[in-house]
Amino acid sequence: MIRSLRWRLQIWYTGLMLIVVGGFGSILYLQTRSAKLQEIDLQLEAAARVLDAKLGSFPHFELDSKDALPPQKKKGFGPKFDKKAKPFRFDPDQKIPPPPFRDRERLMAELVLPREFEGPPDLAEPDRLYFSIWRGDRSVLKATFLPEGVEFPAAEDSRVQIEQRGPYREASMRGPRDTRIVVGRMVAKELADLNAFLWQIVGVGSAVLFVGLAGGWVLASRIFRPIEAMSAAADAINEKNLSTRIDTTDVDVELADLADVLNSMFDRIEEAFERQRQFTADASHELRTPLAILRTNADLALSQPRSPEEYRETIETCLNAVNRMSALVQGLLTLARADAGSPGMIMRPLQLDAIVTECLTILRPLADEKQIVLTAELASATVLGDADSLMQLACNLVTNAIQHNHEGGKVHLRISVAEGSVVLTVNDTGPGIPEKDRPHIFERFFRVDKARARSSGGNGLGLAICKAIVEAHSGAIDFDSVENAGTTFRVVFRAAS
Amino acid sequence: MRVLVVEDEAELLRVIARALRENGYAVDEAREGEDGLYKAMTWTYDAIVLDLMLPGLTGWEILKRLRRKLQTPVLILSARDTVKDRVEGLDLGADDYLIKPFALSELLARLQALIRRAAGKAAPEITIGDIVVNLRTRAVTQDGRSVELTAREFAIVELLALQRGVLVTRTRIYEHIFDENDDSLSNLVEVHISNIRKKLGKDFITTRRGQGYIIEAEPESPSGGSR
């Protein structure tokens, strides 16, 4: 099986063209040949009929045998009425010249074909006919211009039979009184002409076939050119160069759809790569920064003798950097596990309100520090989930609400149960999320206020982790935000029965 | 030498600034892009240490705008380590690129080299007569004997040595040895010059009255040195 579409098309073309050209050529040749031969046959048959008709006027004895004599003229009305009459007997002494001889000469002279047809077989004048007539006893009555090898034919009746014998074509028939007539002519020229004609057809047919195939090849190339261009464009797209696209301006409608589909796929791939690249760059930056703090502090502390206070300060700074890195590594691990399908999570029925209460206990000191009022309105709700993950989710949301808040602001938590789903909302009275940042809020390492978030220790992973946790629990997370009036995050879980 | 450090990470900024000060630099700090660009355009720095990922104006943007007007040597200090980032930074006119985390000694050496190259002195030692100023070890020797200079005195010697043969105004010296947090009086420069002369000889630094100070260029014959 040939895998190349172009070659398969070409083979189909070739087959079809061969059938059409070959069929047409064959029919043309056979028709011409049979018309030509039929014309010759008609001529031969007509000549045979003429001879046959002429033989019809011959006396029977002339036709029966070479030596047959004409019957004696009878007196009276035949043997029935003339029983005494002597039977006829040829008597040379009687000196009666046999009248038939003169008749015979005349008859023989008349036994000819029209003049223009008579002549020796000749390539230059192909319509010359020869003929031969045999008597019933196989003796030749008359033969003109006979070529070699003409034999007594086996014709059984008066139907004309045509036979090809080498370069000669002959019509044979049975004439009156068991005579045989053969009329023939040389057809070598006609056969040569037909042969030449056949080669002409083959030549023209081959030319047509070749032109057709070449045309087909060119056509196939034209059809496949955009496909090849698309393939080349797709081939050029790799990790290093994702921005190449298939040019759809000159592409036919049928292929434009395919090109569009491919282009949009390339867009998605590029976006995914870009996200991945950005994530790696961000992660690298976030990890390198605390490392740089650690190293520079250590380098500086060791560069000359320091006082215990200075060492203490350096170690505190290093500890902060280490804590920051730990949190970052923990966050990255959580996300990596979530990407891998959260293999570490143990799903069991849990009281979500209990988890949230515990989280509030942990975070109350932080809220007090920023003079933020934490309130909660928690309905009893059971969800199927992983305790540590849900704890992290609640803590991340509440920490966010505390940190992105005004001094003296409020954070309100609510759990409600409705129609088989559990809804956790965390509402703050902070500055809200700017319109332009809203689509990116769940992206990894995205920070609304880059400078402030750094100083408050946020690493930009909190909400991304929340989203990953919620998705691992088949839940949904979204938010409403009003600028300068606060933000409400809403997490919806399926209630566990 | 006066340098500007633009770095948004407070703790890193603090430790870099401190390390530079301990090595005799006057250090200005900027935590945000706009602030960094403003300072870079306002004061004369011998070098700028620039982070790339900054809130507000990014490091690339600062570099682009700075290069329209000034040729101050810039060392990029970034966590972005891809070849593309480095090439982009250097293409925008940075003179060096150092990736976080880095060895403090490397940062100091590169900064030093950057400042020397900008002054057209590739070697770390500058010889003026019998006085050798080693910029790397921050030591001065006269006739092979080491001469103790304070950090500020060395900074002035360093500046004048790097600019040898060029008149340096008192303001320029002042801007050089004091950072934005100092509010010392400018006649302190004269005090320092006077102290340097006591240690290295009267003729080491020439005063151009009303204009500034200069270490005279090397005379044509190598035998005679300025004393």
Short mmCIF file of N, CA, C and O in Angstrom, two decimals, chain A residues 277-278 281-282 284-286 288-289 291-300 303-304 306 310 313-314 316-317 320-321 324 450-451 454-455, chain B residues 7-9 11-12 14-16 18-20 22-23 31-32 51 53-55 78-82 84-85 99-105 107:
data_model
loop_
_atom_site.label_atom_id
_atom_site.label_comp_id
_atom_site.label_asym_id
_atom_site.label_seq_id
_atom_site.Cartn_x
_atom_site.Cartn_y
_atom_site.Cartn_z
N ARG A 277 6.87 28.67 31.06
CA ARG A 277 8.11 29.43 31.09
C ARG A 277 8.06 30.50 32.18
O ARG A 277 8.98 30.67 32.97
N GLN A 278 6.90 31.18 32.21
CA GLN A 278 6.71 32.24 33.19
C GLN A 278 6.78 31.66 34.59
O GLN A 278 7.42 32.22 35.49
N ALA A 281 10.31 30.83 35.48
CA ALA A 281 11.07 32.06 35.74
C ALA A 281 10.69 32.62 37.12
O ALA A 281 11.56 33.00 37.91
N ASP A 282 9.37 32.63 37.39
CA ASP A 282 8.91 33.16 38.67
C ASP A 282 9.42 32.32 39.83
O ASP A 282 9.91 32.85 40.83
N SER A 284 11.95 30.39 39.89
CA SER A 284 13.39 30.57 40.01
C SER A 284 13.70 31.88 40.75
O SER A 284 14.52 31.93 41.66
N HIS A 285 12.99 32.93 40.36
CA HIS A 285 13.21 34.23 40.99
C HIS A 285 12.88 34.16 42.47
O HIS A 285 13.65 34.62 43.32
N GLU A 286 11.74 33.55 42.78
CA GLU A 286 11.29 33.50 44.17
C GLU A 286 12.22 32.67 45.04
O GLU A 286 12.36 32.93 46.22
N ARG A 288 15.52 32.11 44.27
CA ARG A 288 16.86 32.68 44.28
C ARG A 288 16.98 33.88 45.21
O ARG A 288 18.05 34.13 45.77
N THR A 289 15.87 34.62 45.35
CA THR A 289 15.95 35.84 46.15
C THR A 289 16.30 35.53 47.61
O THR A 289 17.27 36.08 48.13
N LEU A 291 17.69 32.90 48.73
CA LEU A 291 19.03 32.31 48.70
C LEU A 291 20.08 33.41 48.66
O LEU A 291 21.10 33.34 49.34
N ALA A 292 19.82 34.43 47.83
CA ALA A 292 20.75 35.55 47.72
C ALA A 292 20.87 36.26 49.06
O ALA A 292 21.97 36.66 49.48
N ILE A 293 19.73 36.42 49.74
CA ILE A 293 19.77 37.08 51.06
C ILE A 293 20.64 36.27 52.01
O ILE A 293 21.51 36.81 52.71
N LEU A 294 20.40 34.94 52.02
CA LEU A 294 21.17 34.06 52.90
C LEU A 294 22.67 34.19 52.63
O LEU A 294 23.47 34.42 53.53
N ARG A 295 23.01 34.04 51.38
CA ARG A 295 24.42 33.97 51.01
C ARG A 295 25.12 35.31 51.27
O ARG A 295 26.22 35.34 51.84
N THR A 296 24.46 36.39 50.86
CA THR A 296 25.10 37.70 51.01
C THR A 296 25.31 38.03 52.48
O THR A 296 26.36 38.53 52.89
N ASN A 297 24.28 37.69 53.30
CA ASN A 297 24.41 37.95 54.73
C ASN A 297 25.54 37.15 55.33
O ASN A 297 26.34 37.67 56.11
N ALA A 298 25.61 35.86 54.94
CA ALA A 298 26.66 35.00 55.48
C ALA A 298 28.03 35.52 55.03
O ALA A 298 28.95 35.63 55.84
N ASP A 299 28.15 35.85 53.74
CA ASP A 299 29.41 36.39 53.20
C ASP A 299 29.85 37.62 53.98
O ASP A 299 31.00 37.74 54.40
N LEU A 300 28.87 38.52 54.18
CA LEU A 300 29.19 39.78 54.83
C LEU A 300 29.60 39.55 56.28
O LEU A 300 30.59 40.10 56.75
N SER A 303 33.08 38.30 56.53
CA SER A 303 34.16 39.07 55.91
C SER A 303 35.05 39.76 56.94
O SER A 303 36.18 40.11 56.65
N GLN A 304 34.56 39.97 58.14
CA GLN A 304 35.39 40.55 59.20
C GLN A 304 34.77 40.20 60.55
O GLN A 304 33.60 39.81 60.61
N ARG A 306 32.74 40.35 63.87
CA ARG A 306 31.54 41.15 64.19
C ARG A 306 31.23 41.04 65.67
O ARG A 306 31.66 40.09 66.34
N GLU A 310 25.67 41.89 65.97
CA GLU A 310 25.65 41.83 64.51
C GLU A 310 25.42 40.39 64.03
O GLU A 310 24.66 40.15 63.08
N GLU A 313 21.82 39.54 64.48
CA GLU A 313 20.99 40.19 63.45
C GLU A 313 21.07 39.40 62.14
O GLU A 313 20.07 39.13 61.49
N THR A 314 22.32 39.03 61.79
CA THR A 314 22.51 38.27 60.55
C THR A 314 21.74 36.95 60.59
O THR A 314 21.04 36.59 59.64
N GLU A 316 19.14 36.18 62.36
CA GLU A 316 17.70 36.43 62.28
C GLU A 316 17.27 36.65 60.83
O GLU A 316 16.26 36.11 60.38
N THR A 317 18.06 37.46 60.13
CA THR A 317 17.74 37.71 58.72
C THR A 317 17.76 36.40 57.93
O THR A 317 16.88 36.13 57.12
N ASN A 320 14.71 34.34 58.63
CA ASN A 320 13.55 34.84 57.87
C ASN A 320 13.58 34.33 56.45
O ASN A 320 12.56 33.89 55.90
N ALA A 321 14.79 34.42 55.86
CA ALA A 321 14.92 33.98 54.47
C ALA A 321 14.61 32.49 54.34
O ALA A 321 13.93 32.05 53.41
N ARG A 324 10.96 31.89 54.58
CA ARG A 324 10.30 32.27 53.34
C ARG A 324 10.48 31.17 52.28
O ARG A 324 9.56 30.80 51.57
N LYS A 450 2.59 44.24 43.97
CA LYS A 450 3.84 43.49 44.07
C LYS A 450 4.69 43.92 45.25
O LYS A 450 5.21 43.09 45.99
N ALA A 451 4.82 45.23 45.44
CA ALA A 451 5.71 45.71 46.48
C ALA A 451 5.18 45.36 47.87
O ALA A 451 5.91 44.88 48.73
N ARG A 454 5.28 41.55 48.83
CA ARG A 454 6.61 41.09 49.22
C ARG A 454 6.86 41.35 50.71
O ARG A 454 7.28 40.48 51.44
N SER A 455 6.55 42.59 51.09
CA SER A 455 6.89 42.97 52.45
C SER A 455 6.03 42.21 53.45
O SER A 455 6.46 41.96 54.56
N GLU B 7 16.90 47.71 44.35
CA GLU B 7 16.54 46.32 44.67
C GLU B 7 15.26 46.37 45.50
O GLU B 7 15.19 47.11 46.48
N ASP B 8 14.26 45.59 45.10
CA ASP B 8 12.97 45.70 45.80
C ASP B 8 12.92 44.83 47.04
O ASP B 8 12.04 44.99 47.87
N GLU B 9 13.85 43.90 47.14
CA GLU B 9 13.83 42.99 48.29
C GLU B 9 14.54 43.68 49.45
O GLU B 9 15.77 43.82 49.45
N GLU B 11 15.48 43.07 52.50
CA GLU B 11 16.61 42.49 53.25
C GLU B 11 17.85 42.37 52.39
O GLU B 11 18.96 42.56 52.86
N LEU B 12 17.64 42.07 51.12
CA LEU B 12 18.78 41.96 50.22
C LEU B 12 19.39 43.34 50.00
O LEU B 12 20.61 43.51 50.01
N ARG B 14 19.34 45.82 52.00
CA ARG B 14 20.03 46.24 53.23
C ARG B 14 21.43 45.63 53.31
O ARG B 14 22.41 46.31 53.58
N VAL B 15 21.48 44.31 53.03
CA VAL B 15 22.76 43.64 53.20
C VAL B 15 23.75 44.06 52.12
O VAL B 15 24.94 44.23 52.39
N ILE B 16 23.25 44.28 50.90
CA ILE B 16 24.17 44.72 49.83
C ILE B 16 24.71 46.11 50.16
O ILE B 16 25.92 46.38 50.07
N ARG B 18 25.00 47.50 52.98
CA ARG B 18 25.91 47.45 54.12
C ARG B 18 27.29 46.94 53.69
O ARG B 18 28.33 47.51 54.07
N ALA B 19 27.26 45.89 52.87
CA ALA B 19 28.53 45.33 52.40
C ALA B 19 29.30 46.37 51.60
O ALA B 19 30.51 46.52 51.76
N LEU B 20 28.61 47.11 50.77
CA LEU B 20 29.28 48.12 49.94
C LEU B 20 29.85 49.23 50.82
O LEU B 20 30.97 49.70 50.61
N GLU B 22 30.78 48.97 53.89
CA GLU B 22 31.97 48.46 54.60
C GLU B 22 33.18 48.44 53.68
O GLU B 22 34.31 48.40 54.14
N ASN B 23 32.94 48.44 52.38
CA ASN B 23 34.05 48.43 51.44
C ASN B 23 34.33 49.81 50.87
O ASN B 23 34.91 49.95 49.79
N ARG B 31 14.10 51.27 46.36
CA ARG B 31 13.34 50.02 46.42
C ARG B 31 12.32 49.92 45.29
O ARG B 31 11.70 48.88 45.10
N GLU B 32 12.11 50.99 44.59
CA GLU B 32 11.13 50.94 43.51
C GLU B 32 11.72 51.53 42.24
O GLU B 32 12.65 52.34 42.28
N ASP B 51 18.41 45.63 40.03
CA ASP B 51 17.59 44.41 39.95
C ASP B 51 16.66 44.58 38.75
O ASP B 51 16.37 45.70 38.33
N MET B 53 13.47 42.63 38.23
CA MET B 53 12.05 42.53 38.56
C MET B 53 11.72 43.47 39.71
O MET B 53 11.93 43.16 40.87
N LEU B 54 11.22 44.63 39.32
CA LEU B 54 10.92 45.66 40.30
C LEU B 54 9.47 46.05 40.21
O LEU B 54 8.89 45.99 39.12
N PRO B 55 8.87 46.44 41.33
CA PRO B 55 7.52 46.98 41.22
C PRO B 55 7.59 48.35 40.52
O PRO B 55 8.58 49.05 40.62
N SER B 78 20.30 39.97 39.08
CA SER B 78 18.96 39.45 38.88
C SER B 78 18.88 37.96 39.15
O SER B 78 19.86 37.23 39.00
N ALA B 79 17.68 37.52 39.52
CA ALA B 79 17.44 36.08 39.68
C ALA B 79 17.10 35.46 38.33
O ALA B 79 17.00 34.25 38.22
N ARG B 80 16.91 36.31 37.33
CA ARG B 80 16.56 35.77 36.01
C ARG B 80 17.85 35.33 35.33
O ARG B 80 18.70 36.13 35.02
N ASP B 81 17.92 34.02 35.12
CA ASP B 81 19.20 33.44 34.73
C ASP B 81 19.24 32.94 33.30
O ASP B 81 20.24 32.39 32.88
N THR B 82 18.16 33.10 32.54
CA THR B 82 18.21 32.55 31.18
C THR B 82 19.13 33.40 30.30
O THR B 82 19.34 34.59 30.56
N LYS B 84 18.53 34.42 27.44
CA LYS B 84 17.73 35.47 26.83
C LYS B 84 17.69 36.72 27.72
O LYS B 84 17.87 37.84 27.25
N ASP B 85 17.47 36.51 29.02
CA ASP B 85 17.41 37.64 29.95
C ASP B 85 18.74 38.37 29.99
O ASP B 85 18.79 39.60 29.95
N ILE B 99 24.08 36.88 38.54
CA ILE B 99 22.85 36.15 38.86
C ILE B 99 22.78 35.85 40.35
O ILE B 99 23.76 35.44 40.95
N LYS B 100 21.61 36.09 40.91
CA LYS B 100 21.36 35.76 42.31
C LYS B 100 21.18 34.26 42.43
O LYS B 100 20.51 33.68 41.58
N PRO B 101 21.64 33.60 43.45
CA PRO B 101 22.48 34.16 44.51
C PRO B 101 23.92 34.30 44.04
O PRO B 101 24.35 33.59 43.17
N PHE B 102 24.63 35.21 44.65
CA PHE B 102 25.98 35.53 44.18
C PHE B 102 26.92 35.60 45.39
O PHE B 102 26.47 35.74 46.53
N ALA B 103 28.21 35.46 45.12
CA ALA B 103 29.18 35.64 46.20
C ALA B 103 29.44 37.13 46.34
O ALA B 103 29.62 37.85 45.36
N LEU B 104 29.44 37.59 47.57
CA LEU B 104 29.62 39.00 47.83
C LEU B 104 30.94 39.50 47.22
O LEU B 104 31.01 40.56 46.61
N SER B 105 31.98 38.66 47.34
CA SER B 105 33.29 39.06 46.81
C SER B 105 33.22 39.26 45.29
O SER B 105 33.86 40.16 44.75
N LEU B 107 30.55 40.18 43.57
CA LEU B 107 29.84 41.44 43.32
C LEU B 107 30.80 42.62 43.49
O LEU B 107 30.85 43.52 42.63
#
